Coordinates of C-alpha atoms in Angstrom, one line a residue:
Chain Z
M1 CA 11.7 -21.7 76.1
S2 CA 13.0 -24.8 77.0
N3 CA 16.3 -26.6 74.7
S4 CA 13.7 -28.9 73.5
K5 CA 10.8 -26.4 72.8
I6 CA 13.4 -24.1 70.9
K7 CA 14.4 -27.1 69.1
K8 CA 11.5 -28.0 68.2
I9 CA 11.1 -24.4 67.3
S10 CA 13.9 -24.7 64.7
F11 CA 12.8 -27.8 62.7
S12 CA 10.2 -26.7 62.1
F13 CA 12.0 -23.5 60.6
L14 CA 14.1 -25.1 58.7
L15 CA 11.2 -27.8 57.4
V16 CA 9.5 -24.7 55.7
I17 CA 12.1 -23.4 54.0
F18 CA 13.7 -26.6 53.1
T19 CA 9.9 -26.3 51.2
F20 CA 10.1 -23.2 49.8
G21 CA 13.1 -24.3 48.3
M22 CA 11.9 -27.3 46.9
F23 CA 9.1 -25.7 45.1
F24 CA 11.2 -22.8 44.2
A25 CA 14.4 -25.3 42.4
H26 CA 10.9 -27.5 41.0
D27 CA 10.0 -24.5 39.9
K28 CA 13.4 -23.4 37.8
S29 CA 14.0 -26.3 36.8
N30 CA 10.8 -25.9 34.9
A31 CA 11.6 -22.6 33.4
S32 CA 15.2 -24.4 33.1
A33 CA 14.1 -27.2 31.3
S34 CA 11.6 -24.5 28.5
S35 CA 14.1 -21.7 28.1
E36 CA 16.5 -24.5 26.4
A37 CA 14.2 -25.5 24.3
L38 CA 13.6 -22.3 23.8
I39 CA 17.8 -21.9 23.4
E40 CA 17.8 -24.5 21.5
N41 CA 14.2 -23.2 18.5
E42 CA 16.4 -20.0 18.6
E43 CA 20.0 -21.6 17.6
A44 CA 18.1 -23.2 15.2
A45 CA 16.6 -19.7 13.6
Y46 CA 20.4 -18.8 13.2
T47 CA 21.0 -21.8 11.6
V48 CA 18.0 -21.6 8.9
I49 CA 19.9 -17.9 8.6
D50 CA 22.9 -18.6 8.3
E51 CA 22.0 -21.1 5.0
L52 CA 19.7 -18.9 3.9
M53 CA 22.4 -16.0 4.3
E54 CA 25.5 -18.9 2.4
G55 CA 27.1 -16.6 -0.4
T56 CA 27.1 -13.0 0.7
D57 CA 28.3 -11.4 3.7
S58 CA 27.7 -12.0 6.8
T59 CA 25.0 -10.0 8.3
N60 CA 24.0 -8.4 11.7
V61 CA 20.7 -10.5 13.1
E62 CA 19.4 -10.8 15.9
I63 CA 16.6 -11.6 17.8
I64 CA 13.6 -9.2 18.1
D65 CA 10.3 -9.1 20.9
A66 CA 7.9 -11.8 18.9
S67 CA 4.8 -10.2 21.5
E68 CA 3.5 -8.5 18.6
F69 CA 3.9 -10.5 15.6
E70 CA 2.6 -13.1 17.8
E71 CA -0.6 -11.1 18.2
L72 CA -1.2 -10.2 14.9
F73 CA -0.2 -14.1 13.3
D74 CA -2.4 -15.8 16.6
E75 CA 0.9 -18.2 17.1
K76 CA 4.2 -18.4 19.0
L77 CA 7.0 -17.6 17.3
I78 CA 10.8 -16.5 17.1
V79 CA 11.3 -13.6 15.6
L80 CA 14.4 -12.3 14.8
E81 CA 15.8 -8.9 12.6
D82 CA 19.1 -7.9 10.4
E83 CA 19.4 -4.4 8.6
N84 CA 17.3 -5.8 5.6
Y85 CA 14.7 -8.5 6.6
V86 CA 12.9 -9.1 9.7
Y87 CA 12.7 -13.2 10.7
L88 CA 9.5 -15.3 12.0
F89 CA 9.7 -18.5 12.8
E90 CA 7.4 -20.9 14.4
E91 CA 8.5 -22.1 17.6
D92 CA 7.7 -25.4 17.8
S93 CA 8.5 -26.4 14.6
Q94 CA 11.0 -24.1 13.1
D95 CA 10.0 -23.4 9.8
M96 CA 10.1 -19.7 8.2
K97 CA 6.7 -18.5 9.1
A98 CA 7.3 -15.1 7.0
I99 CA 9.8 -12.9 6.0
I100 CA 9.1 -9.1 6.0
L101 CA 11.3 -6.9 3.7
E102 CA 13.0 -3.9 5.7
E103 CA 15.0 -2.7 2.9
L104 CA 16.5 -4.3 -0.7
P105 CA 19.9 -6.1 0.8
E106 CA 22.8 -4.7 -1.3
E107 CA 23.4 -8.7 -2.3
P108 CA 20.4 -10.3 -2.9
L109 CA 19.5 -13.6 -1.7
L110 CA 18.6 -15.3 -4.3
D111 CA 19.7 -16.0 -8.0
S112 CA 18.7 -13.9 -11.1
I113 CA 15.5 -15.0 -12.5
A114 CA 15.1 -15.2 -16.3
S115 CA 12.1 -17.3 -16.7
E116 CA 8.7 -18.1 -15.1
S117 CA 10.2 -21.9 -14.3
Q118 CA 13.2 -20.3 -12.9
A119 CA 11.2 -18.2 -10.2
V120 CA 9.6 -21.1 -9.0
Q121 CA 12.7 -23.5 -9.1
E122 CA 14.3 -20.4 -6.6
V123 CA 11.7 -20.5 -4.5
E124 CA 11.3 -24.3 -3.9
D125 CA 15.2 -24.4 -3.0
L126 CA 14.1 -21.2 -0.9
V127 CA 11.3 -23.7 0.6
D128 CA 14.1 -26.3 1.0
T129 CA 16.7 -23.8 3.0
I130 CA 13.7 -22.7 5.4
C131 CA 10.7 -25.0 5.8
S132 CA 11.7 -28.0 4.2
D133 CA 9.1 -29.8 6.5
Y134 CA 6.0 -27.0 5.7
L135 CA 4.5 -29.2 3.0
T136 CA 3.7 -32.4 4.9
T137 CA 1.8 -33.9 1.5
D138 CA 3.2 -35.8 -1.3
S139 CA 2.6 -33.1 -3.9
Y140 CA 1.7 -29.8 -4.1
D141 CA 0.7 -27.5 -7.2
V142 CA 3.1 -24.4 -8.2
I143 CA 0.9 -21.5 -8.7
C144 CA 2.9 -18.2 -10.7
N145 CA 2.4 -14.9 -11.4
E146 CA 4.7 -12.8 -13.3
I147 CA 4.4 -8.6 -13.4
D148 CA 6.2 -6.8 -16.1
D149 CA 5.5 -2.9 -15.0
Q150 CA 7.9 -1.7 -17.7
E151 CA 10.4 -1.0 -14.6
S152 CA 10.8 -4.4 -13.3
L153 CA 9.8 -7.7 -13.4
T154 CA 8.5 -9.7 -10.5
Y155 CA 7.4 -13.6 -9.6
T156 CA 5.1 -14.3 -7.4
V157 CA 5.2 -18.6 -6.9
E158 CA 2.5 -19.8 -4.4
L159 CA 3.0 -24.0 -3.6
W160 CA -0.4 -25.6 -2.8
E161 CA -0.2 -27.9 -1.0
K162 CA -3.1 -30.4 -2.9
I163 CA -5.1 -34.3 -1.5
S164 CA -6.0 -34.6 -5.2
D165 CA -6.3 -32.3 -8.6
D166 CA -7.9 -29.0 -7.7
F167 CA -8.6 -30.3 -3.8
Y168 CA -6.6 -28.4 -2.0
T169 CA -5.2 -28.5 2.1
G170 CA -5.2 -25.2 2.3
N171 CA -1.3 -25.3 3.4
K172 CA 0.3 -22.6 1.6
I173 CA 3.6 -20.9 0.3
A174 CA 4.0 -17.7 -1.3
A175 CA 7.5 -15.8 -2.5
T176 CA 7.7 -12.6 -3.7
V177 CA 10.6 -12.8 -6.0
T178 CA 12.5 -9.3 -8.3
E179 CA 14.1 -11.1 -11.8
D180 CA 17.7 -9.1 -9.5
G181 CA 17.0 -12.4 -7.4
Q182 CA 15.9 -10.0 -4.5
L183 CA 13.6 -11.1 -1.9
I184 CA 10.5 -9.2 -1.7
S185 CA 8.7 -11.6 0.5
F186 CA 7.7 -14.8 2.1
V187 CA 4.9 -16.2 4.2
T188 CA 3.3 -19.8 5.1
R189 CA -0.6 -20.1 5.7
D190 CA -1.9 -23.1 7.7
S191 CA -5.4 -23.6 7.2
E192 CA -5.7 -25.4 10.4
S193 CA -7.0 -28.5 9.2
D194 CA -4.1 -31.2 10.4
Q195 CA -6.2 -34.0 11.6
A196 CA -9.1 -33.6 8.3
I197 CA -5.9 -34.2 5.9
Q198 CA -4.9 -37.5 7.8
E199 CA -8.5 -38.4 7.4
L200 CA -8.8 -37.4 3.9
I201 CA -5.0 -39.0 2.8
S202 CA -6.4 -42.4 4.5
G203 CA -9.7 -42.3 2.6
N204 CA -12.7 -41.5 5.3
S205 CA -15.3 -41.4 3.6
S206 CA -17.2 -38.6 5.6
F207 CA -15.7 -35.8 3.8
D208 CA -17.4 -37.0 0.2
V209 CA -18.8 -34.0 -0.7
K210 CA -22.6 -33.6 -0.7
V211 CA -22.4 -30.2 -3.0
I212 CA -21.2 -31.6 -6.6
E213 CA -19.9 -29.2 -8.3
S214 CA -22.6 -28.0 -11.4
D215 CA -24.7 -27.1 -7.9
A216 CA -22.0 -25.5 -5.9
I217 CA -22.2 -23.0 -9.2
A218 CA -25.9 -22.6 -8.9
I219 CA -25.8 -22.0 -5.3
A220 CA -22.7 -19.2 -6.2
Y221 CA -24.7 -17.5 -9.1
D222 CA -27.7 -17.6 -6.8
V223 CA -25.9 -15.9 -4.0
L224 CA -24.3 -13.4 -6.9
V225 CA -27.8 -12.4 -8.0
D226 CA -28.2 -11.3 -4.6
T227 CA -24.9 -9.1 -4.1
V228 CA -25.5 -7.6 -8.1
E229 CA -29.1 -6.0 -6.4
Q230 CA -27.5 -4.8 -3.2
L231 CA -24.4 -3.6 -5.4
E232 CA -26.5 -1.8 -7.6
L233 CA -28.3 0.0 -4.9
E234 CA -27.7 3.2 -4.0
E235 CA -27.0 3.1 0.0
Q236 CA -28.5 5.8 1.2
L237 CA -26.1 7.0 4.5
S238 CA -28.1 8.8 8.1
A239 CA -26.8 11.9 8.8
E240 CA -24.1 10.4 11.5
E241 CA -22.2 8.6 8.6
C242 CA -19.6 10.9 6.5
Q243 CA -21.7 12.9 3.7
P244 CA -19.7 14.4 1.1
K245 CA -17.5 17.0 0.4
T246 CA -19.1 19.9 -1.3
G247 CA -19.0 23.8 -2.0
D248 CA -19.8 26.9 -4.0
D249 CA -17.0 25.8 -6.6
V250 CA -17.6 26.1 -10.8
I251 CA -16.8 23.4 -11.7
V252 CA -14.9 22.4 -14.8
S253 CA -14.0 18.8 -15.7
D254 CA -10.8 18.3 -18.5
S255 CA -13.4 19.2 -21.6
G256 CA -14.1 22.7 -19.5
K257 CA -17.3 22.1 -19.9
I258 CA -19.2 23.6 -16.5
M259 CA -20.4 21.0 -14.7
D260 CA -23.7 20.4 -11.7
V261 CA -22.4 17.8 -9.2
T262 CA -25.5 16.4 -8.8
D263 CA -25.0 15.3 -12.6
V264 CA -26.0 11.8 -12.5
I265 CA -24.2 10.1 -14.6
E266 CA -25.8 6.4 -16.3
E267 CA -26.5 4.3 -13.6
Y268 CA -24.7 1.4 -12.6
D269 CA -25.6 -2.2 -13.9
I270 CA -23.4 -5.3 -13.5
K271 CA -24.3 -8.3 -16.4
L272 CA -24.3 -11.3 -14.5
D273 CA -26.8 -12.7 -16.7
K274 CA -23.9 -12.4 -19.9
T275 CA -23.2 -15.4 -19.3
E276 CA -21.4 -15.9 -22.6
T277 CA -18.9 -13.6 -21.4
Q278 CA -17.9 -15.4 -18.2
T279 CA -16.0 -18.2 -16.8
V280 CA -16.0 -20.1 -13.9
E281 CA -13.0 -21.9 -12.0
T282 CA -13.7 -24.1 -9.3
Y283 CA -11.9 -26.0 -6.6
R284 CA -12.1 -27.5 -3.2
E285 CA -10.0 -26.4 -0.7
L286 CA -10.1 -27.4 3.5
N287 CA -10.0 -24.2 5.9
Q288 CA -10.5 -25.9 9.7
G289 CA -11.6 -28.9 8.9
S290 CA -14.1 -28.2 6.9
V291 CA -14.0 -28.6 3.0
Q292 CA -15.3 -25.9 0.8
W293 CA -16.2 -24.8 -2.8
V294 CA -14.1 -21.5 -4.2
I295 CA -16.1 -20.3 -7.0
T296 CA -14.3 -17.7 -8.7
V297 CA -16.2 -15.9 -11.9
T298 CA -14.7 -13.5 -14.2
G299 CA -15.0 -11.4 -17.1
V300 CA -18.7 -10.3 -15.7
E301 CA -18.6 -6.6 -17.3
T302 CA -20.2 -4.0 -16.5
N303 CA -22.1 -0.6 -18.2
R304 CA -18.5 1.0 -17.5
D305 CA -15.0 0.8 -19.1
F306 CA -14.1 -2.5 -17.0
G307 CA -15.4 -5.0 -15.5
I308 CA -15.7 -7.3 -12.4
E309 CA -15.0 -10.6 -10.7
F310 CA -16.5 -12.7 -7.8
T311 CA -14.9 -15.1 -5.7
V312 CA -17.9 -17.0 -3.8
V313 CA -17.0 -19.6 -0.7
L314 CA -18.9 -22.4 0.6
D315 CA -19.3 -25.3 2.2
A316 CA -19.0 -28.5 0.6
Q317 CA -21.5 -30.3 3.2
T318 CA -23.6 -27.7 3.0
G319 CA -24.1 -25.7 0.8
A320 CA -23.6 -23.0 3.2
I321 CA -21.9 -19.5 2.1
D322 CA -19.4 -18.2 4.1
S323 CA -17.8 -15.5 2.2
V324 CA -18.7 -13.2 -1.0
N325 CA -15.8 -11.4 -2.4
Y326 CA -15.6 -8.5 -6.0
T327 CA -12.9 -7.0 -7.2
R328 CA -12.6 -3.0 -6.7
Chain U
M1 CA 18.0 26.5 51.2
K2 CA 16.7 29.4 48.9
R3 CA 19.6 27.7 46.6
K4 CA 18.3 24.2 47.0
I5 CA 14.6 25.9 46.4
K6 CA 15.8 28.0 43.1
S7 CA 17.6 24.5 42.0
I8 CA 14.5 22.3 41.5
A9 CA 12.5 25.0 40.5
L10 CA 14.9 25.5 37.7
L11 CA 14.6 21.7 37.5
L12 CA 11.1 21.7 36.6
V13 CA 10.7 24.6 34.3
L14 CA 13.1 22.5 32.4
C15 CA 10.9 19.5 32.6
I16 CA 8.0 21.4 31.3
M17 CA 10.1 22.8 29.3
F18 CA 11.4 19.4 27.6
S19 CA 7.6 18.2 28.1
F20 CA 6.4 21.0 25.7
G21 CA 8.8 20.2 23.2
A22 CA 8.9 16.7 22.6
N23 CA 4.5 17.1 22.3
S24 CA 5.3 19.7 19.1
Y25 CA 7.2 16.8 16.9
A26 CA 4.3 15.1 17.1
A27 CA 2.4 15.2 13.6
S28 CA 0.0 17.9 12.4
G29 CA -1.7 18.6 9.6
T30 CA -4.6 17.4 7.7
C31 CA -5.7 14.7 6.1
E32 CA -8.3 12.9 3.7
V33 CA -10.0 9.4 3.8
F34 CA -12.6 9.4 0.8
Y35 CA -15.0 5.8 0.3
F36 CA -18.1 6.0 -1.5
T37 CA -21.3 4.2 -1.1
Y38 CA -23.1 5.1 -4.5
T39 CA -24.7 2.4 -6.5
G40 CA -22.0 -0.4 -7.5
S41 CA -19.2 1.1 -5.7
V42 CA -16.1 -0.8 -3.2
G43 CA -18.1 0.6 0.0
A44 CA -16.1 1.8 3.2
G45 CA -13.6 -0.5 2.8
G46 CA -11.1 -0.4 6.0
S47 CA -11.6 3.6 5.2
A48 CA -12.7 4.4 9.3
Q49 CA -9.9 2.2 10.1
I50 CA -7.5 4.6 7.7
Q51 CA -8.8 8.0 9.6
T52 CA -8.5 6.2 13.2
K53 CA -4.8 5.7 12.5
L54 CA -4.1 9.2 10.7
K55 CA -6.2 10.4 14.0
S56 CA -4.1 8.8 16.6
S57 CA -0.7 9.9 15.0
G58 CA -1.8 13.6 15.8
Y59 CA -4.2 14.5 12.4
T60 CA -6.9 16.5 11.9
A61 CA -8.0 13.7 9.5
N62 CA -11.1 14.1 7.6
R63 CA -13.9 11.2 6.3
Y64 CA -15.8 12.0 3.7
A65 CA -18.5 9.2 1.1
N66 CA -19.9 9.7 -2.1
T67 CA -17.7 13.0 -3.6
N68 CA -17.8 14.2 -7.0
A69 CA -14.3 14.4 -8.6
Y70 CA -13.5 17.3 -8.2
Y71 CA -14.0 18.3 -4.9
V72 CA -12.3 14.7 -3.8
R73 CA -9.4 15.9 -6.3
R74 CA -9.6 20.5 -4.4
T75 CA -7.5 20.2 -1.7
M76 CA -5.4 17.2 -2.4
N77 CA -2.1 20.0 -1.8
S78 CA -3.1 20.5 1.8
D79 CA -3.3 17.1 2.8
V80 CA -0.2 15.2 5.0
V81 CA -1.6 12.3 3.8
F82 CA -4.7 11.0 1.4
A83 CA -7.0 7.8 0.9
I84 CA -9.2 6.9 -1.6
V85 CA -10.8 3.3 -1.0
S86 CA -12.9 2.9 -4.7
H87 CA -13.2 1.2 -7.8
G88 CA -10.1 1.9 -9.7
A89 CA -8.4 1.4 -13.7
A90 CA -5.2 2.3 -15.4
G91 CA -4.6 6.4 -14.3
R92 CA -7.4 6.2 -13.5
V93 CA -9.5 6.0 -9.6
I94 CA -13.6 6.2 -10.0
C95 CA -15.4 9.0 -8.2
A96 CA -19.1 9.4 -7.2
N97 CA -22.1 9.8 -10.2
G98 CA -18.9 8.5 -12.4
T99 CA -16.5 10.5 -12.5
Q100 CA -12.9 9.7 -11.7
I101 CA -9.7 11.5 -11.2
S102 CA -7.0 10.4 -13.4
A103 CA -3.3 11.8 -14.0
K104 CA -3.6 12.8 -17.8
S105 CA -6.0 15.3 -18.3
V106 CA -8.9 14.1 -21.4
A107 CA -10.2 17.1 -22.6
S108 CA -12.3 15.2 -24.4
Q109 CA -14.2 13.5 -21.3
D110 CA -16.6 15.4 -19.4
Y111 CA -16.3 13.2 -16.5
N112 CA -12.2 13.0 -15.9
Y113 CA -11.3 15.8 -13.3
S114 CA -7.3 15.6 -13.7
L115 CA -4.4 15.6 -11.6
A116 CA -2.6 17.8 -14.5
A117 CA -5.7 20.4 -15.4
W118 CA -5.6 21.3 -11.3
F119 CA -2.0 21.1 -10.0
G120 CA 1.1 22.4 -11.3
S121 CA 4.9 20.9 -10.2
N122 CA 5.0 19.6 -7.5
A123 CA 2.2 21.2 -5.7
L124 CA 2.2 17.9 -3.6
S125 CA 5.7 18.4 -1.8
G126 CA 3.7 18.3 1.4
T127 CA 2.0 16.1 0.9
K128 CA 4.1 12.9 2.9
F129 CA 1.5 10.1 1.3
V130 CA -0.7 8.9 -1.3
Y131 CA -2.8 5.6 -1.0
Y132 CA -5.1 4.6 -4.0
G133 CA -7.0 1.3 -2.5
G134 CA -8.3 0.7 -6.4
C135 CA -8.0 -2.1 -9.2
Q136 CA -4.6 -1.4 -11.2
T137 CA -4.1 2.1 -10.1
A138 CA -0.6 1.1 -10.1
Q139 CA -1.3 0.4 -14.0
T140 CA 0.1 3.0 -17.0
S141 CA -2.8 4.4 -19.7
S142 CA -2.0 5.7 -22.9
T143 CA -4.5 8.1 -21.9
Y144 CA -5.0 8.4 -18.8
G145 CA -1.0 8.5 -17.4
N146 CA 0.2 7.0 -14.5
L147 CA -1.4 7.8 -11.4
L148 CA 2.1 7.1 -9.1
S149 CA 4.7 8.8 -10.9
Y150 CA 2.1 11.5 -11.5
T151 CA 1.5 12.2 -7.6
T152 CA 5.1 11.6 -7.2
S153 CA 7.5 12.7 -9.9
T154 CA 5.4 15.7 -11.4
L155 CA 3.0 16.7 -8.7
G156 CA 6.0 15.5 -5.5
A157 CA 4.3 14.3 -3.1
K158 CA 6.8 11.9 -1.2
C159 CA 5.1 8.7 -1.9
A160 CA 2.1 7.2 -3.3
L161 CA 0.7 3.6 -3.4
G162 CA -1.3 2.0 -5.6
F163 CA -2.0 -1.5 -7.3
Y164 CA -1.0 -3.1 -10.4
E165 CA -3.8 -6.1 -10.5
S166 CA -7.4 -6.2 -9.8
V167 CA -7.7 -6.7 -6.1
A168 CA -10.2 -8.6 -4.3
N169 CA -12.1 -6.1 -1.9
N170 CA -12.3 -8.3 1.2
Q171 CA -8.3 -8.1 1.1
A172 CA -8.0 -5.4 -0.1
T173 CA -9.9 -4.1 3.0
Y174 CA -7.7 -5.9 5.5
F175 CA -4.7 -4.9 3.3
E176 CA -5.0 -1.0 4.1
T177 CA -6.0 -2.4 7.5
Q178 CA -2.9 -3.3 8.8
L179 CA -1.4 -1.0 6.6
F180 CA -2.2 2.5 8.1
N181 CA -1.9 0.7 11.3
Y182 CA 1.7 -0.2 10.7
L183 CA 2.4 3.1 9.6
A184 CA 0.9 4.9 12.9
S185 CA 3.1 2.9 14.0
G186 CA 6.0 4.7 12.9
N187 CA 7.1 2.4 10.2
T188 CA 7.6 3.1 6.6
V189 CA 5.1 2.7 3.6
S190 CA 7.8 -0.1 2.3
Y191 CA 7.6 -2.2 6.0
S192 CA 4.3 -1.7 6.6
A193 CA 3.0 -2.9 3.3
S194 CA 5.3 -5.6 3.2
M195 CA 3.5 -6.3 6.7
A196 CA 0.3 -6.0 5.6
S197 CA 0.8 -8.2 2.5
A198 CA 2.2 -11.5 4.9
L199 CA -1.0 -10.8 7.0
T200 CA -2.7 -11.1 4.1
Y201 CA -2.2 -14.1 3.2
S202 CA -1.9 -15.6 6.4
T203 CA -5.0 -14.9 7.2
Y204 CA -7.5 -15.5 3.8
G205 CA -5.0 -18.0 2.3
S206 CA -5.0 -16.1 -0.8
Y207 CA -3.7 -12.2 -1.6
G208 CA -7.0 -11.4 -3.7
N209 CA -3.9 -9.3 -5.3
V210 CA -2.5 -7.3 -2.7
N211 CA 0.5 -8.0 -3.0
T212 CA 1.0 -6.6 -6.1
Y213 CA 0.8 -3.0 -5.0
K214 CA 3.7 -0.4 -6.1
I215 CA 5.3 1.9 -4.1
Y216 CA 6.8 5.4 -6.1
G217 CA 8.7 7.8 -4.4
T218 CA 10.7 7.0 -1.5
S219 CA 9.6 3.7 -0.5
G220 CA 11.2 4.5 2.8
T221 CA 8.8 7.8 4.1
T222 CA 7.1 7.9 7.4
I223 CA 3.6 9.4 7.8
K224 CA 4.9 10.8 11.3

């Protein structure tokens, strides 16, 4: 082989090596850039937890695999864990997505709570610490529910971001806290309606509802008539579905009476037309860019000693039913 | 050479013994899941998924529909996990034909089948977890008692979960599906309930009151 040929081959070989080298360096550079961003976000997450833990003993928090949580919450997350909680951060915004309780800490994260207003204040302070930018409009409504089960007092505080009175963006925050200041849970909800929110705030009239409130209530009651009819029907099970558990026992109830398992108690009757006992509440809410009416009917009597509540969600532009729900 | 073959054979035997031993630590026992489709009832809810998750945990999991309270209650003491998806009220869950299971005995009621009338103290000591998937099943009734405390404190089940308020069916169905999904992965009842509750809110934009769940007994119980 001549010298010139050797030189040509060597040059070609070096050119190929150089090209591959540039490719991998560039790729590594991209990977390095995204890794840097991730590291930055992770450090930000640690900082938030440090602020959350301020005033308590330091905690051994570490990053864990986020894949399982990302699949369930359907977004990119950074997940950290200590001996008491799992902390889920949105990777892009670094806002806290959820705090999941594993074991109550010895030192509560919050101050003791003696009233609903105090519970609200504690939660609002918590939100300032861990996701202050989550709610983007200037106002929100606060819903606080207190449960006193004679053993403990628990408050669930929800912050509903709003556009105007009884019109919500669907972006929400919920936290459950105890009177001792223990944080039981924290979670945010994204209605995926950012563009619609901006357009509504700027006064875009394309979102003006075509179904007014009274019509929405009428549509809800219409669909509830069908719902109640279905609920009152005896659903016949096919042989392939689950069958009752039976036997040959002599059945004796608490009264001592020998019962026949085929005895049929009075059929279930939902008194939907007894509207004088019912309360109807409505509000509008964005969900995935669409405006919906949410209609709740409470105080519906039945012929049993417990009642039932219904919630109907329908599209405020078309009147189409999105969902019907009822209590157990 | 012979020594080498013997060593390999011994190693093989040890590996086989270890794998059998590992399998013997998988969950075993019977579970029951009840749901109701009779007039006015809740429907299947998450009962099918509950059964699937219990089976994947290694249990024999039987699922029944539309069962009279007597038979729903009958072999609870043989269940490692018991779950019922139905209407509920303070101190009771509703079963087929208007019958119900309560904590306390109510001698005046033909349709009441109480835990107290059927089981003696600690009868459920072999039961790891009882799920009462109905409205207000965590509440105390002066007539019917408290299902959760009776199931754990008196009957000795390790852990029980019910709801303090009336729960919406759509959210409750999702909650119980996720609850048992997490339990089947080896998580504790408290962690599984916390995850299920957060996922429900994130998915539906409302809790439907599933966040009012109460856990009695040992909240760190696992079912595997």
